[in-house]
Amino acid sequence: LVGADMAGSSLTHETVQNLRELALSVPKGHFLGTEKDLLARLHISRPTFRQAVHILESERLVAKVRGLNGGLFSRSPDLEGVVASAATYLRSHMTTLGDILGAVDSTMADAVGLAAGCEDPELRARLAGIIDDFEAGEMRSQSVAEFRQDELRAVHLICEMCGNPAVDLMVRVLYQVGITAFGEIFEGRETLMQARRTSRVQLLRAILNRDRDMAVELTRRGGADARNQIAEPLLNWPLSSVPLKGAQD
């Protein structure tokens, strides 16, 4: 029985791999075939096929459509879903805030360096608008939720401007996890939030001015400052157990 279970699991894994490659090789919404067609093409049983499809549906790589014109169609995973899944994985594996900050240091430095070289006029116009918004409210007190929204607004635009999908994804995932600790870090610490608002504007302006070296330096300096402002126990606390103060919009 154990041998049969392992064989079945191996076949399901192989089927997932084959269907994944098929879905990735064609445009979004492409018809991959009916269940009958794919069973014949892959030489597998219906239960194995359906297990594999279920896995790929959870990955948002395929969609199963029933009815006369039904079958299996390719999908393109949306960024938010991928980020949420990866963030959940990290939190469930006892990732600490210190782990996240260590990874953010180098990844965010890459992102801002690339963003400083962005020449997309629409993205640069959005950046200028965000800087104006942030400067106008730089001295205004905020709730942690408002502060978090501004932080993510800046980070997500930097991700778009960096033009590297791998760096974009990594930064978004790391911030999605780290943001859960914002309540513990910033609640009741308006001076700290004020310092962060000022450094955020400086960073964004360096990107707007195409000053890559300054943007990277400000990012690295900000990472070091963040560590100095966070209590050691919190740095070592698994983020799966951090109360979500200020983590909700």
GROMACS .gro file of C-alpha atoms in nm, residues 30-238:
model
  209
   30HIS     CA    1  -0.581   2.960  -2.405
   31PHE     CA    2  -0.781   2.639  -2.440
   32LEU     CA    3  -0.566   2.349  -2.318
   33GLY     CA    4  -0.811   2.074  -2.401
   34THR     CA    5  -1.107   1.882  -2.268
   35GLU     CA    6  -1.064   1.640  -1.982
   36LYS     CA    7  -1.098   1.348  -2.226
   37ASP     CA    8  -0.834   1.494  -2.459
   38LEU     CA    9  -0.587   1.556  -2.178
   39LEU     CA   10  -0.638   1.215  -2.022
   40ALA     CA   11  -0.550   1.056  -2.354
   41ARG     CA   12  -0.255   1.287  -2.417
   42LEU     CA   13  -0.102   1.241  -2.072
   43HIS     CA   14  -0.192   0.870  -2.033
   44ILE     CA   15  -0.326   0.911  -1.682
   45SER     CA   16  -0.638   0.821  -1.486
   46ARG     CA   17  -0.923   1.062  -1.419
   47PRO     CA   18  -0.856   1.080  -1.039
   48THR     CA   19  -0.488   1.165  -1.101
   49PHE     CA   20  -0.584   1.431  -1.355
   50ARG     CA   21  -0.838   1.591  -1.125
   51GLN     CA   22  -0.595   1.598  -0.832
   52ALA     CA   23  -0.339   1.772  -1.053
   53VAL     CA   24  -0.596   2.023  -1.181
   54HIS     CA   25  -0.703   2.100  -0.824
   55ILE     CA   26  -0.342   2.185  -0.733
   56LEU     CA   27  -0.299   2.407  -1.039
   57GLU     CA   28  -0.630   2.582  -0.973
   58SER     CA   29  -0.497   2.675  -0.628
   59GLU     CA   30  -0.188   2.816  -0.805
   60ARG     CA   31  -0.423   3.009  -1.037
   61LEU     CA   32  -0.253   2.863  -1.341
   62VAL     CA   33  -0.558   2.691  -1.489
   63ALA     CA   34  -0.934   2.731  -1.488
   64LYS     CA   35  -1.178   2.446  -1.535
   65VAL     CA   36  -1.492   2.535  -1.730
   66ARG     CA   37  -1.792   2.302  -1.737
   67GLY     CA   38  -2.050   2.264  -2.009
   68LEU     CA   39  -2.068   2.223  -2.384
   69ASN     CA   40  -1.766   2.439  -2.462
   70GLY     CA   41  -1.589   2.353  -2.141
   71GLY     CA   42  -1.246   2.219  -2.069
   72LEU     CA   43  -0.923   2.338  -1.918
   73PHE     CA   44  -0.797   2.691  -1.987
   74SER     CA   45  -0.471   2.864  -1.897
   75ARG     CA   46  -0.465   3.145  -1.643
   76SER     CA   47  -0.209   3.398  -1.528
   77PRO     CA   48  -0.152   3.417  -1.152
   78ASP     CA   49  -0.230   3.764  -1.017
   79LEU     CA   50   0.046   3.937  -0.825
   80GLU     CA   51  -0.159   3.991  -0.510
   81GLY     CA   52  -0.241   3.620  -0.484
   82VAL     CA   53   0.122   3.515  -0.527
   83VAL     CA   54   0.242   3.771  -0.273
   84ALA     CA   55  -0.022   3.667  -0.019
   85SER     CA   56   0.067   3.298  -0.057
   86ALA     CA   57   0.440   3.360  -0.022
   87ALA     CA   58   0.386   3.588   0.279
   88THR     CA   59   0.169   3.325   0.445
   89TYR     CA   60   0.442   3.066   0.385
   90LEU     CA   61   0.705   3.286   0.552
   91ARG     CA   62   0.487   3.364   0.852
   92SER     CA   63   0.399   2.996   0.897
   93HIS     CA   64   0.771   2.902   0.898
   94MET     CA   65   0.859   3.109   1.206
   95THR     CA   66   1.016   3.395   1.009
   96THR     CA   67   1.125   3.674   1.244
   97LEU     CA   68   1.120   4.049   1.192
   98GLY     CA   69   1.501   4.037   1.200
   99ASP     CA   70   1.496   3.786   0.913
  100ILE     CA   71   1.273   4.017   0.710
  101LEU     CA   72   1.478   4.330   0.777
  102GLY     CA   73   1.797   4.148   0.676
  103ALA     CA   74   1.643   4.041   0.347
  104VAL     CA   75   1.483   4.381   0.285
  105ASP     CA   76   1.816   4.564   0.314
  106SER     CA   77   1.970   4.416   0.001
  107THR     CA   78   1.650   4.362  -0.198
  108MET     CA   79   1.517   4.714  -0.143
  109ALA     CA   80   1.857   4.861  -0.229
  110ASP     CA   81   1.839   4.680  -0.563
  111ALA     CA   82   1.483   4.804  -0.616
  112VAL     CA   83   1.554   5.173  -0.551
  113GLY     CA   84   1.870   5.159  -0.762
  114LEU     CA   85   1.672   5.025  -1.055
  115ALA     CA   86   1.383   5.266  -0.992
  116ALA     CA   87   1.622   5.563  -1.014
  117GLY     CA   88   1.692   5.458  -1.371
  118CYS     CA   89   1.324   5.439  -1.469
  119GLU     CA   90   1.234   5.661  -1.763
  120ASP     CA   91   0.865   5.575  -1.788
  121PRO     CA   92   0.693   5.918  -1.798
  122GLU     CA   93   0.369   5.794  -1.639
  123LEU     CA   94   0.549   5.631  -1.347
  124ARG     CA   95   0.772   5.933  -1.296
  125ALA     CA   96   0.466   6.160  -1.295
  126ARG     CA   97   0.303   5.939  -1.032
  127LEU     CA   98   0.623   5.955  -0.827
  128ALA     CA   99   0.623   6.336  -0.842
  129GLY     CA  100   0.259   6.337  -0.732
  130ILE     CA  101   0.328   6.108  -0.437
  131ILE     CA  102   0.618   6.326  -0.327
  132ASP     CA  103   0.390   6.632  -0.334
  133ASP     CA  104   0.129   6.445  -0.129
  134PHE     CA  105   0.381   6.323   0.126
  135GLU     CA  106   0.550   6.661   0.163
  136ALA     CA  107   0.214   6.830   0.220
  137GLY     CA  108   0.136   6.592   0.506
  138GLU     CA  109   0.488   6.532   0.633
  139MET     CA  110   0.431   6.710   0.966
  140ARG     CA  111   0.078   6.579   1.020
  141SER     CA  112   0.011   6.314   1.284
  142GLN     CA  113  -0.115   5.981   1.149
  143SER     CA  114  -0.265   5.662   1.276
  144VAL     CA  115  -0.055   5.350   1.223
  145ALA     CA  116  -0.304   5.237   0.956
  146GLU     CA  117  -0.262   5.564   0.762
  147PHE     CA  118   0.115   5.548   0.803
  148ARG     CA  119   0.114   5.190   0.675
  149GLN     CA  120  -0.092   5.286   0.369
  150ASP     CA  121   0.157   5.558   0.278
  151GLU     CA  122   0.449   5.321   0.324
  152LEU     CA  123   0.295   5.061   0.095
  153ARG     CA  124   0.198   5.327  -0.160
  154ALA     CA  125   0.563   5.431  -0.187
  155VAL     CA  126   0.700   5.076  -0.187
  156HIS     CA  127   0.460   4.951  -0.453
  157LEU     CA  128   0.546   5.239  -0.686
  158ILE     CA  129   0.918   5.172  -0.638
  159CYS     CA  130   0.847   4.809  -0.728
  160GLU     CA  131   0.671   4.915  -1.047
  161MET     CA  132   0.953   5.152  -1.137
  162CYS     CA  133   1.230   4.899  -1.079
  163GLY     CA  134   1.126   4.707  -1.392
  164ASN     CA  135   1.253   4.373  -1.260
  165PRO     CA  136   0.971   4.124  -1.188
  166ALA     CA  137   1.189   3.914  -0.956
  167VAL     CA  138   1.295   4.211  -0.742
  168ASP     CA  139   0.939   4.348  -0.752
  169LEU     CA  140   0.795   4.022  -0.619
  170MET     CA  141   1.057   3.977  -0.346
  171VAL     CA  142   1.013   4.331  -0.212
  172ARG     CA  143   0.634   4.300  -0.208
  173VAL     CA  144   0.649   3.966  -0.027
  174LEU     CA  145   0.894   4.092   0.236
  175TYR     CA  146   0.688   4.404   0.303
  176GLN     CA  147   0.366   4.203   0.318
  177VAL     CA  148   0.518   4.001   0.601
  178GLY     CA  149   0.704   4.284   0.776
  179ILE     CA  150   0.405   4.516   0.769
  180THR     CA  151   0.232   4.294   1.024
  181ALA     CA  152   0.472   4.427   1.288
  182PHE     CA  153   0.404   4.796   1.217
  183GLY     CA  154   0.162   4.823   1.508
  184GLU     CA  155   0.418   4.690   1.754
  185ILE     CA  156   0.691   4.915   1.612
  186PHE     CA  157   0.509   5.244   1.558
  187GLU     CA  158   0.206   5.254   1.787
  188GLY     CA  159   0.241   5.557   2.015
  189ARG     CA  160   0.575   5.659   1.859
  190GLU     CA  161   0.488   5.967   1.656
  191THR     CA  162   0.848   6.090   1.660
  192LEU     CA  163   0.961   5.768   1.496
  193MET     CA  164   0.686   5.791   1.236
  194GLN     CA  165   0.784   6.152   1.169
  195ALA     CA  166   1.146   6.050   1.109
  196ARG     CA  167   1.030   5.776   0.875
  197ARG     CA  168   0.804   6.015   0.680
  198THR     CA  169   1.097   6.253   0.630
  199SER     CA  170   1.338   5.980   0.519
  200ARG     CA  171   1.072   5.839   0.285
  201VAL     CA  172   1.037   6.173   0.107
  202GLN     CA  173   1.416   6.204   0.080
  203LEU     CA  174   1.438   5.858  -0.076
  204LEU     CA  175   1.160   5.922  -0.327
  205ARG     CA  176   1.314   6.256  -0.425
  206ALA     CA  177   1.651   6.087  -0.484
  207ILE     CA  178   1.476   5.840  -0.717
  208LEU     CA  179   1.299   6.126  -0.897
  209ASN     CA  180   1.634   6.301  -0.939
  210ARG     CA  181   1.783   5.981  -1.085
  211ASP     CA  182   2.040   5.981  -0.805
  212ARG     CA  183   2.095   5.607  -0.776
  213ASP     CA  184   2.383   5.625  -0.528
  214MET     CA  185   2.189   5.851  -0.292
  215ALA     CA  186   1.876   5.634  -0.315
  216VAL     CA  187   2.074   5.320  -0.231
  217GLU     CA  188   2.259   5.495   0.055
  218LEU     CA  189   1.935   5.628   0.205
  219THR     CA  190   1.782   5.282   0.187
  220ARG     CA  191   2.075   5.117   0.362
  221ARG     CA  192   2.088   5.392   0.623
  222GLY     CA  193   1.715   5.354   0.681
  223GLY     CA  194   1.756   4.980   0.736
  224ALA     CA  195   2.026   5.035   0.997
  225ASP     CA  196   1.819   5.304   1.170
  226ALA     CA  197   1.517   5.072   1.180
  227ARG     CA  198   1.712   4.803   1.362
  228ASN     CA  199   1.836   5.053   1.618
  229GLN     CA  200   1.479   5.165   1.692
  230ILE     CA  201   1.332   4.816   1.739
  231ALA     CA  202   1.361   4.628   2.065
  232GLU     CA  203   1.568   4.310   2.043
  233PRO     CA  204   1.284   4.080   2.159
  234LEU     CA  205   1.064   4.203   1.873
  235LEU     CA  206   1.340   4.143   1.619
  236ASN     CA  207   1.355   3.780   1.734
  237TRP     CA  208   0.978   3.732   1.764
  238PRO     CA  209   0.825   3.503   1.497
   0.00000   0.00000   0.00000
